[in-house]
Amino acid sequence: MPSSTPPPSSPPFFEREHQQLDAQLHAHLLDVIGGDFAAALRRLIDWRGALARHIEIENTQLLPHVPEGARWAARVYLVEHDRIALLADEYLEKVRAAAAHPAQGEQQRREAILALVDGAHALRHVIEHHHEREHTALAHELPAPLQEAAWATR
């Protein structure tokens, strides 16, 4: 008789944290699509702060514990964190500019919306791949109590 035991899953900590960040970024993008650049900026500033806290927790509390023989070395995650932070800051400046200089006319408004959606694309792509790397490897390689303690500090 086949076993009905599900395969071992990773602790939910990374997934929960990533879902919260993704939800914040999604809400921001809905403001962008609606052309409400002031609200989009406020949401993005909040998201950027949450992202900074998230990266800080990973860099200081989790990555120092990546075990020998892990699928990816801690430096891989650190480099990705730096890339994500850089892209987030570049995108934040684009949103700031759109909020500071409201579009004149419908065509210009649509162009501004499209520029921001395009600007968010590279950022979202890098984040998606990074989260996938953490879900498939790091979340399985770090002890659950360590993960729980780290995310409890936020």
Coordinates of N, CA, C and O in Angstrom, one line a residue:
M1 N 0.9 -1.2 0.0 CA 0.0 0.0 0.0 C 0.9 1.2 0.0 O 1.8 1.4 0.8
P2 N 0.7 2.2 -0.9 CA 1.5 3.4 -1.0 C 1.3 4.3 0.3 O 0.2 4.3 0.8
S3 N 2.4 5.0 0.6 CA 2.3 5.8 1.8 C 1.5 7.1 1.5 O 1.6 7.6 0.4
S4 N 0.7 7.5 2.4 CA -0.1 8.7 2.2 C 0.5 9.9 2.9 O 0.0 11.0 3.0
T5 N 1.8 9.7 3.4 CA 2.5 10.8 4.0 C 3.0 11.8 3.0 O 3.6 11.4 2.0
P6 N 2.6 13.0 3.1 CA 3.1 14.0 2.2 C 4.6 14.2 2.3 O 5.2 14.0 3.3
P7 N 5.2 14.6 1.2 CA 6.6 14.9 1.2 C 6.9 16.0 2.2 O 6.1 16.8 2.5
P8 N 8.2 16.0 2.7 CA 8.5 17.0 3.7 C 8.4 18.4 3.0 O 8.9 18.5 1.9
S9 N 7.9 19.3 3.7 CA 7.8 20.7 3.1 C 8.7 21.6 3.9 O 9.1 21.3 5.0
S10 N 9.0 22.7 3.4 CA 9.8 23.7 4.1 C 9.0 24.4 5.1 O 7.8 24.5 5.0
P11 N 9.6 24.9 6.1 CA 8.9 25.8 7.1 C 8.3 26.9 6.3 O 8.8 27.4 5.3
P12 N 7.1 27.4 6.7 CA 6.4 28.4 6.0 C 6.9 29.9 6.1 O 6.4 30.8 5.6
F13 N 8.0 30.1 6.8 CA 8.4 31.4 7.2 C 8.8 32.3 6.0 O 8.4 33.4 5.9
F14 N 9.6 31.7 5.1 CA 10.0 32.5 3.9 C 8.8 32.8 3.0 O 8.6 33.9 2.6
E15 N 8.0 31.8 2.8 CA 6.8 31.9 2.0 C 5.9 33.0 2.6 O 5.4 33.9 1.8
R16 N 5.6 33.0 3.9 CA 4.8 34.0 4.5 C 5.4 35.4 4.3 O 4.6 36.4 3.9
E17 N 6.6 35.6 4.6 CA 7.3 36.8 4.4 C 7.2 37.3 3.0 O 7.0 38.5 2.7
H18 N 7.5 36.5 2.1 CA 7.5 36.8 0.7 C 6.1 37.2 0.2 O 5.9 38.1 -0.6
Q19 N 5.1 36.5 0.7 CA 3.7 36.8 0.3 C 3.3 38.2 0.8 O 2.6 38.9 0.1
Q20 N 3.8 38.5 2.0 CA 3.5 39.9 2.5 C 4.1 41.0 1.6 O 3.5 42.0 1.3
L21 N 5.4 40.8 1.3 CA 6.1 41.7 0.4 C 5.4 41.8 -0.9 O 5.2 42.9 -1.5
D22 N 5.1 40.7 -1.5 CA 4.4 40.6 -2.8 C 3.1 41.3 -2.8 O 2.7 42.0 -3.7
A23 N 2.3 41.2 -1.7 CA 1.0 41.8 -1.6 C 1.2 43.4 -1.6 O 0.4 44.1 -2.2
Q24 N 2.2 43.8 -0.8 CA 2.4 45.3 -0.8 C 2.8 45.8 -2.2 O 2.3 46.9 -2.6
L25 N 3.7 45.1 -2.9 CA 4.1 45.5 -4.2 C 2.9 45.5 -5.2 O 2.7 46.4 -6.0
H26 N 2.1 44.5 -5.0 CA 0.9 44.4 -5.9 C 0.0 45.6 -5.7 O -0.5 46.1 -6.6
A27 N -0.3 45.9 -4.4 CA -1.1 47.1 -4.1 C -0.5 48.3 -4.7 O -1.3 49.2 -5.3
H28 N 0.8 48.5 -4.6 CA 1.4 49.6 -5.3 C 1.2 49.7 -6.8 O 0.8 50.7 -7.3
L29 N 1.3 48.5 -7.4 CA 1.1 48.5 -8.9 C -0.3 48.7 -9.3 O -0.5 49.3 -10.3
L30 N -1.3 48.4 -8.4 CA -2.6 48.7 -8.7 C -2.8 50.3 -8.7 O -3.6 50.8 -9.6
D31 N -2.1 50.9 -7.8 CA -2.2 52.4 -7.8 C -1.5 53.0 -9.1 O -2.0 53.9 -9.6
V32 N -0.4 52.4 -9.5 CA 0.2 52.8 -10.7 C -0.7 52.6 -11.9 O -0.9 53.6 -12.7
I33 N -1.3 51.5 -12.0 CA -2.3 51.2 -13.1 C -3.4 52.2 -13.1 O -3.9 52.7 -14.2
G34 N -3.8 52.6 -11.9 CA -4.9 53.6 -11.8 C -4.5 55.0 -12.0 O -5.3 55.9 -12.0
G35 N -3.2 55.2 -12.2 CA -2.6 56.5 -12.4 C -2.6 57.4 -11.1 O -2.4 58.6 -11.2
D36 N -2.7 56.8 -10.0 CA -2.6 57.5 -8.7 C -1.2 57.4 -8.2 O -0.8 56.6 -7.4
F37 N -0.3 58.3 -8.8 CA 1.1 58.2 -8.5 C 1.5 58.6 -7.1 O 2.4 58.1 -6.5
A38 N 0.7 59.5 -6.4 CA 0.9 59.9 -5.0 C 0.7 58.7 -4.1 O 1.5 58.4 -3.3
A39 N -0.4 58.0 -4.3 CA -0.7 56.8 -3.5 C 0.3 55.7 -3.9 O 0.8 55.0 -3.0
A40 N 0.7 55.6 -5.1 CA 1.7 54.6 -5.5 C 3.0 54.8 -4.8 O 3.7 53.9 -4.4
L41 N 3.4 56.1 -4.7 CA 4.6 56.4 -4.1 C 4.6 56.1 -2.6 O 5.5 55.5 -2.0
R42 N 3.5 56.4 -1.9 CA 3.3 56.1 -0.5 C 3.5 54.6 -0.3 O 4.2 54.2 0.6
R43 N 2.8 53.8 -1.1 CA 2.8 52.4 -0.9 C 4.2 51.8 -1.2 O 4.7 50.9 -0.5
L44 N 4.9 52.4 -2.2 CA 6.2 51.9 -2.6 C 7.2 52.2 -1.5 O 8.1 51.4 -1.2
I45 N 7.1 53.4 -0.9 CA 8.0 53.8 0.3 C 7.8 52.8 1.4 O 8.8 52.3 2.0
D46 N 6.5 52.4 1.7 CA 6.3 51.4 2.8 C 6.9 50.1 2.4 O 7.5 49.4 3.2
W47 N 6.7 49.7 1.1 CA 7.2 48.4 0.7 C 8.7 48.4 0.7 O 9.3 47.4 1.2
R48 N 9.3 49.5 0.3 CA 10.8 49.6 0.3 C 11.3 49.4 1.8 O 12.4 48.8 2.0
G49 N 10.7 50.0 2.7 CA 11.0 49.9 4.1 C 10.9 48.4 4.6 O 11.8 47.9 5.3
A50 N 9.8 47.8 4.2 CA 9.6 46.4 4.6 C 10.7 45.5 3.9 O 11.2 44.6 4.5
L51 N 11.0 45.8 2.7 CA 12.0 45.1 1.9 C 13.4 45.2 2.6 O 14.1 44.2 2.8
A52 N 13.7 46.4 3.1 CA 15.0 46.6 3.7 C 15.1 45.8 5.0 O 16.1 45.2 5.3
R53 N 14.0 45.8 5.8 CA 13.9 45.0 7.0 C 14.1 43.5 6.7 O 14.8 42.8 7.4
H54 N 13.4 43.1 5.7 CA 13.4 41.7 5.3 C 14.9 41.3 4.9 O 15.4 40.3 5.4
I55 N 15.5 42.1 4.1 CA 16.9 41.8 3.7 C 17.8 41.8 4.9 O 18.7 41.0 5.0
E56 N 17.6 42.8 5.8 CA 18.5 42.9 7.0 C 18.4 41.6 7.8 O 19.4 41.1 8.3
I57 N 17.2 41.1 8.0 CA 17.0 39.9 8.8 C 17.7 38.7 8.1 O 18.4 37.9 8.8
E58 N 17.5 38.6 6.8 CA 18.1 37.5 6.1 C 19.7 37.6 6.2 O 20.4 36.6 6.5
N59 N 20.2 38.8 5.9 CA 21.6 39.0 5.9 C 22.3 38.8 7.3 O 23.4 38.2 7.3
T60 N 21.6 39.2 8.3 CA 22.3 39.2 9.6 C 21.9 38.0 10.5 O 22.7 37.5 11.3
Q61 N 20.7 37.5 10.3 CA 20.3 36.4 11.2 C 20.2 35.0 10.5 O 20.2 34.0 11.2
L62 N 20.1 35.0 9.2 CA 19.9 33.7 8.6 C 21.1 33.3 7.7 O 21.6 32.2 7.9
L63 N 21.5 34.2 6.9 CA 22.6 33.8 6.0 C 23.9 33.4 6.7 O 24.6 32.5 6.1
P64 N 24.2 33.9 7.8 CA 25.5 33.4 8.5 C 25.4 31.9 8.9 O 26.4 31.3 9.2
H65 N 24.2 31.4 8.8 CA 24.0 30.0 9.2 C 23.8 29.0 8.0 O 23.4 27.9 8.2
V66 N 24.1 29.5 6.8 CA 24.0 28.6 5.7 C 25.0 27.5 5.8 O 26.2 27.8 6.1
P67 N 24.6 26.3 5.8 CA 25.5 25.2 6.1 C 26.5 24.9 4.9 O 26.2 25.2 3.8
E68 N 27.6 24.2 5.3 CA 28.5 23.8 4.3 C 27.8 22.8 3.4 O 26.9 22.0 3.8
G69 N 28.1 22.9 2.1 CA 27.4 22.0 1.2 C 26.0 22.4 0.8 O 25.3 21.7 0.1
A70 N 25.6 23.6 1.2 CA 24.3 24.1 0.8 C 24.2 24.2 -0.8 O 25.2 24.4 -1.4
R71 N 23.0 24.2 -1.3 CA 22.9 24.3 -2.7 C 23.5 25.6 -3.3 O 24.1 25.6 -4.3
W72 N 23.3 26.7 -2.6 CA 23.9 28.0 -2.9 C 24.6 28.6 -1.7 O 24.0 28.5 -0.6
A73 N 25.7 29.1 -1.9 CA 26.5 29.7 -0.8 C 25.8 31.0 -0.4 O 25.0 31.6 -1.2
A74 N 26.0 31.5 0.8 CA 25.4 32.7 1.3 C 25.7 33.9 0.4 O 24.8 34.8 0.2
R75 N 26.9 33.9 -0.2 CA 27.2 35.1 -1.0 C 26.3 35.2 -2.2 O 26.1 36.4 -2.7
V76 N 25.7 34.1 -2.7 CA 24.8 34.2 -3.8 C 23.6 35.0 -3.4 O 23.1 35.9 -4.1
Y77 N 23.0 34.7 -2.2 CA 21.9 35.5 -1.7 C 22.2 36.9 -1.4 O 21.4 37.8 -1.7
L78 N 23.4 37.1 -0.9 CA 23.9 38.5 -0.6 C 24.0 39.4 -1.8 O 23.5 40.5 -1.9
V79 N 24.5 38.8 -2.9 CA 24.6 39.5 -4.2 C 23.2 39.8 -4.7 O 23.0 40.9 -5.2
E80 N 22.3 38.8 -4.6 CA 21.0 39.1 -5.1 C 20.3 40.1 -4.2 O 19.5 41.0 -4.8
H81 N 20.5 40.1 -2.9 CA 19.9 41.2 -2.1 C 20.4 42.6 -2.5 O 19.6 43.5 -2.6
D82 N 21.7 42.7 -2.8 CA 22.2 43.9 -3.3 C 21.6 44.4 -4.6 O 21.2 45.5 -4.8
R83 N 21.4 43.4 -5.5 CA 20.8 43.7 -6.8 C 19.3 44.1 -6.6 O 18.9 45.1 -7.3
I84 N 18.6 43.4 -5.8 CA 17.2 43.8 -5.5 C 17.1 45.2 -4.9 O 16.3 46.0 -5.3
A85 N 18.0 45.5 -4.0 CA 17.9 46.8 -3.3 C 18.2 47.9 -4.3 O 17.6 49.0 -4.4
L86 N 19.2 47.7 -5.2 CA 19.6 48.7 -6.2 C 18.4 48.9 -7.2 O 18.0 50.0 -7.5
L87 N 17.8 47.8 -7.7 CA 16.6 47.9 -8.6 C 15.5 48.6 -7.9 O 14.8 49.4 -8.5
A88 N 15.2 48.3 -6.6 CA 14.1 48.9 -5.9 C 14.4 50.4 -5.7 O 13.4 51.2 -5.9
D89 N 15.6 50.8 -5.5 CA 15.9 52.2 -5.3 C 15.8 52.9 -6.6 O 15.2 54.1 -6.7
E90 N 16.2 52.3 -7.7 CA 16.1 52.9 -9.1 C 14.6 53.1 -9.4 O 14.2 54.2 -9.9
Y91 N 13.8 52.1 -9.1 CA 12.4 52.2 -9.4 C 11.7 53.2 -8.5 O 10.9 54.0 -9.0
L92 N 12.1 53.3 -7.3 CA 11.5 54.3 -6.4 C 11.7 55.7 -6.9 O 10.8 56.5 -6.9
E93 N 12.9 55.9 -7.5 CA 13.2 57.3 -8.0 C 12.3 57.5 -9.2 O 11.8 58.7 -9.4
K94 N 12.0 56.5 -10.0 CA 11.0 56.7 -11.2 C 9.6 57.1 -10.7 O 9.0 57.9 -11.2
V95 N 9.2 56.4 -9.6 CA 7.9 56.7 -9.1 C 7.9 58.0 -8.4 O 6.9 58.8 -8.6
R96 N 8.9 58.4 -7.7 CA 9.0 59.7 -7.2 C 8.9 60.8 -8.2 O 8.2 61.8 -8.0
A97 N 9.6 60.6 -9.3 CA 9.5 61.6 -10.4 C 8.1 61.7 -11.0 O 7.6 62.8 -11.3
A98 N 7.4 60.6 -11.2 CA 6.1 60.6 -11.7 C 5.1 61.3 -10.7 O 4.2 62.0 -11.2
A99 N 5.3 61.1 -9.5 CA 4.5 61.7 -8.5 C 4.7 63.2 -8.4 O 3.8 64.0 -8.2
A100 N 6.0 63.6 -8.6 CA 6.4 65.0 -8.5 C 6.0 65.8 -9.7 O 5.8 67.1 -9.6
H101 N 5.9 65.2 -10.8 CA 5.5 65.9 -12.1 C 4.3 65.2 -12.7 O 4.5 64.4 -13.7
P102 N 3.1 65.5 -12.2 CA 1.9 64.9 -12.8 C 1.8 65.0 -14.3 O 2.2 66.1 -14.8
A103 N 1.4 64.0 -14.9 CA 1.2 64.0 -16.4 C 0.1 65.0 -16.8 O -0.8 65.2 -16.1
Q104 N 0.4 65.6 -18.0 CA -0.5 66.6 -18.5 C -1.3 65.9 -19.7 O -0.7 65.6 -20.7
G105 N -2.5 65.6 -19.5 CA -3.3 65.0 -20.5 C -3.3 63.4 -20.4 O -2.4 62.8 -19.8
E106 N -4.3 62.9 -21.1 CA -4.5 61.4 -21.0 C -3.4 60.6 -21.6 O -2.9 59.6 -21.1
Q107 N -2.9 61.0 -22.8 CA -1.8 60.3 -23.4 C -0.6 60.3 -22.6 O 0.1 59.2 -22.4
Q108 N -0.2 61.4 -22.0 CA 1.0 61.5 -21.2 C 0.8 60.7 -19.9 O 1.7 60.0 -19.4
R109 N -0.4 60.7 -19.4 CA -0.7 59.8 -18.2 C -0.5 58.4 -18.5 O 0.1 57.6 -17.8
R110 N -1.0 57.9 -19.6 CA -0.9 56.5 -20.0 C 0.6 56.2 -20.3 O 1.1 55.1 -19.9
E111 N 1.3 57.1 -20.9 CA 2.8 56.9 -21.1 C 3.5 56.7 -19.8 O 4.4 55.9 -19.6
A112 N 3.1 57.6 -18.8 CA 3.8 57.5 -17.5 C 3.5 56.2 -16.8 O 4.3 55.5 -16.2
I113 N 2.2 55.7 -16.9 CA 1.8 54.4 -16.3 C 2.6 53.3 -16.9 O 3.2 52.5 -16.2
L114 N 2.7 53.3 -18.3 CA 3.4 52.3 -19.0 C 4.9 52.3 -18.6 O 5.5 51.2 -18.4
A115 N 5.5 53.4 -18.5 CA 6.9 53.5 -18.1 C 7.1 52.9 -16.7 O 8.1 52.3 -16.5
L116 N 6.2 53.2 -15.8 CA 6.4 52.6 -14.4 C 6.2 51.1 -14.4 O 6.9 50.4 -13.7
V117 N 5.2 50.7 -15.2 CA 5.0 49.2 -15.3 C 6.2 48.5 -15.9 O 6.7 47.5 -15.3
D118 N 6.8 49.1 -16.9 CA 8.0 48.6 -17.5 C 9.1 48.7 -16.5 O 9.9 47.7 -16.4
G119 N 9.2 49.7 -15.7 CA 10.3 49.9 -14.7 C 10.2 48.9 -13.6 O 11.2 48.5 -13.1
A120 N 9.0 48.5 -13.3 CA 8.8 47.5 -12.2 C 9.1 46.1 -12.7 O 9.4 45.2 -11.9
H121 N 9.1 45.9 -14.0 CA 9.2 44.5 -14.5 C 10.5 43.8 -14.2 O 10.6 42.7 -13.7
A122 N 11.7 44.5 -14.4 CA 13.0 43.9 -14.0 C 13.1 43.6 -12.5 O 13.5 42.6 -12.1
L123 N 12.6 44.5 -11.7 CA 12.6 44.4 -10.3 C 11.8 43.1 -9.9 O 12.3 42.3 -9.1
R124 N 10.6 43.0 -10.4 CA 9.8 41.9 -10.1 C 10.4 40.6 -10.6 O 10.2 39.5 -9.9
H125 N 11.0 40.6 -11.7 CA 11.6 39.4 -12.2 C 12.7 38.9 -11.3 O 12.8 37.7 -11.0
V126 N 13.6 39.8 -10.9 CA 14.7 39.4 -10.0 C 14.2 38.9 -8.7 O 14.6 37.9 -8.1
I127 N 13.2 39.6 -8.1 CA 12.6 39.2 -6.9 C 12.0 37.8 -7.0 O 12.2 36.9 -6.1
E128 N 11.3 37.5 -8.1 CA 10.6 36.2 -8.3 C 11.6 35.1 -8.3 O 11.5 34.1 -7.6
H129 N 12.7 35.3 -9.0 CA 13.8 34.2 -9.0 C 14.5 34.1 -7.7 O 14.8 33.0 -7.3
H130 N 14.7 35.2 -7.0 CA 15.3 35.1 -5.7 C 14.4 34.4 -4.7 O 14.9 33.5 -4.0
H131 N 13.2 34.7 -4.7 CA 12.2 34.0 -3.8 C 12.2 32.5 -4.1 O 12.2 31.7 -3.2
E132 N 12.2 32.2 -5.4 CA 12.2 30.8 -5.7 C 13.4 30.0 -5.2 O 13.3 28.9 -4.7
R133 N 14.6 30.7 -5.3 CA 15.8 30.1 -4.8 C 15.7 29.9 -3.3 O 16.1 28.8 -2.8
E134 N 15.2 30.8 -2.6 CA 15.0 30.7 -1.2 C 14.0 29.6 -0.8 O 14.2 28.8 0.2
H135 N 12.9 29.5 -1.5 CA 11.9 28.5 -1.2 C 12.4 27.1 -1.5 O 12.1 26.2 -0.8
T136 N 13.1 26.9 -2.6 CA 13.6 25.6 -3.0 C 14.8 25.1 -2.2 O 15.1 23.9 -2.2
A137 N 15.6 26.0 -1.7 CA 16.9 25.6 -1.1 C 17.0 26.1 0.3 O 16.9 25.4 1.3
L138 N 17.1 27.4 0.5 CA 17.5 28.0 1.8 C 16.4 27.6 2.9 O 16.8 27.3 4.0
A139 N 15.2 27.7 2.6 CA 14.1 27.3 3.6 C 14.3 25.9 4.1 O 13.9 25.6 5.2
H140 N 14.8 25.0 3.2 CA 15.0 23.6 3.6 C 16.3 23.4 4.4 O 16.5 22.4 5.0
E141 N 17.3 24.3 4.1 CA 18.6 24.1 4.7 C 18.9 24.7 6.0 O 19.8 24.3 6.7
L142 N 18.0 25.6 6.4 CA 18.2 26.3 7.7 C 17.2 25.7 8.7 O 16.0 25.4 8.3
P143 N 17.6 25.5 9.9 CA 16.7 24.9 10.9 C 15.5 25.7 11.1 O 15.6 27.0 11.2
A144 N 14.3 25.1 11.2 CA 13.1 25.8 11.4 C 13.1 26.7 12.7 O 12.6 27.8 12.6
P145 N 13.6 26.3 13.8 CA 13.7 27.2 15.0 C 14.5 28.5 14.7 O 14.1 29.5 15.2
L146 N 15.5 28.4 13.9 CA 16.3 29.6 13.6 C 15.5 30.5 12.7 O 15.4 31.7 12.9
Q147 N 14.8 29.9 11.7 CA 13.9 30.8 10.9 C 12.8 31.4 11.7 O 12.5 32.6 11.5
E148 N 12.2 30.7 12.5 CA 11.1 31.2 13.4 C 11.6 32.4 14.2 O 10.9 33.4 14.3
A149 N 12.7 32.2 14.8 CA 13.3 33.2 15.7 C 13.6 34.5 14.9 O 13.4 35.6 15.4
A150 N 14.2 34.3 13.7 CA 14.6 35.4 12.9 C 13.4 36.2 12.5 O 13.4 37.5 12.6
W151 N 12.4 35.6 12.0 CA 11.2 36.3 11.5 C 10.3 36.8 12.6 O 9.6 37.8 12.4
A152 N 10.5 36.3 13.8 CA 9.7 36.8 15.0 C 10.2 38.2 15.4 O 9.5 39.0 16.0
T153 N 11.5 38.6 14.9 CA 12.0 39.9 15.3 C 11.5 41.0 14.5 O 11.7 42.2 14.8
R154 N 10.8 40.7 13.4 CA 10.4 41.8 12.6 C 9.1 42.5 13.0 O 8.5 42.5 13.9

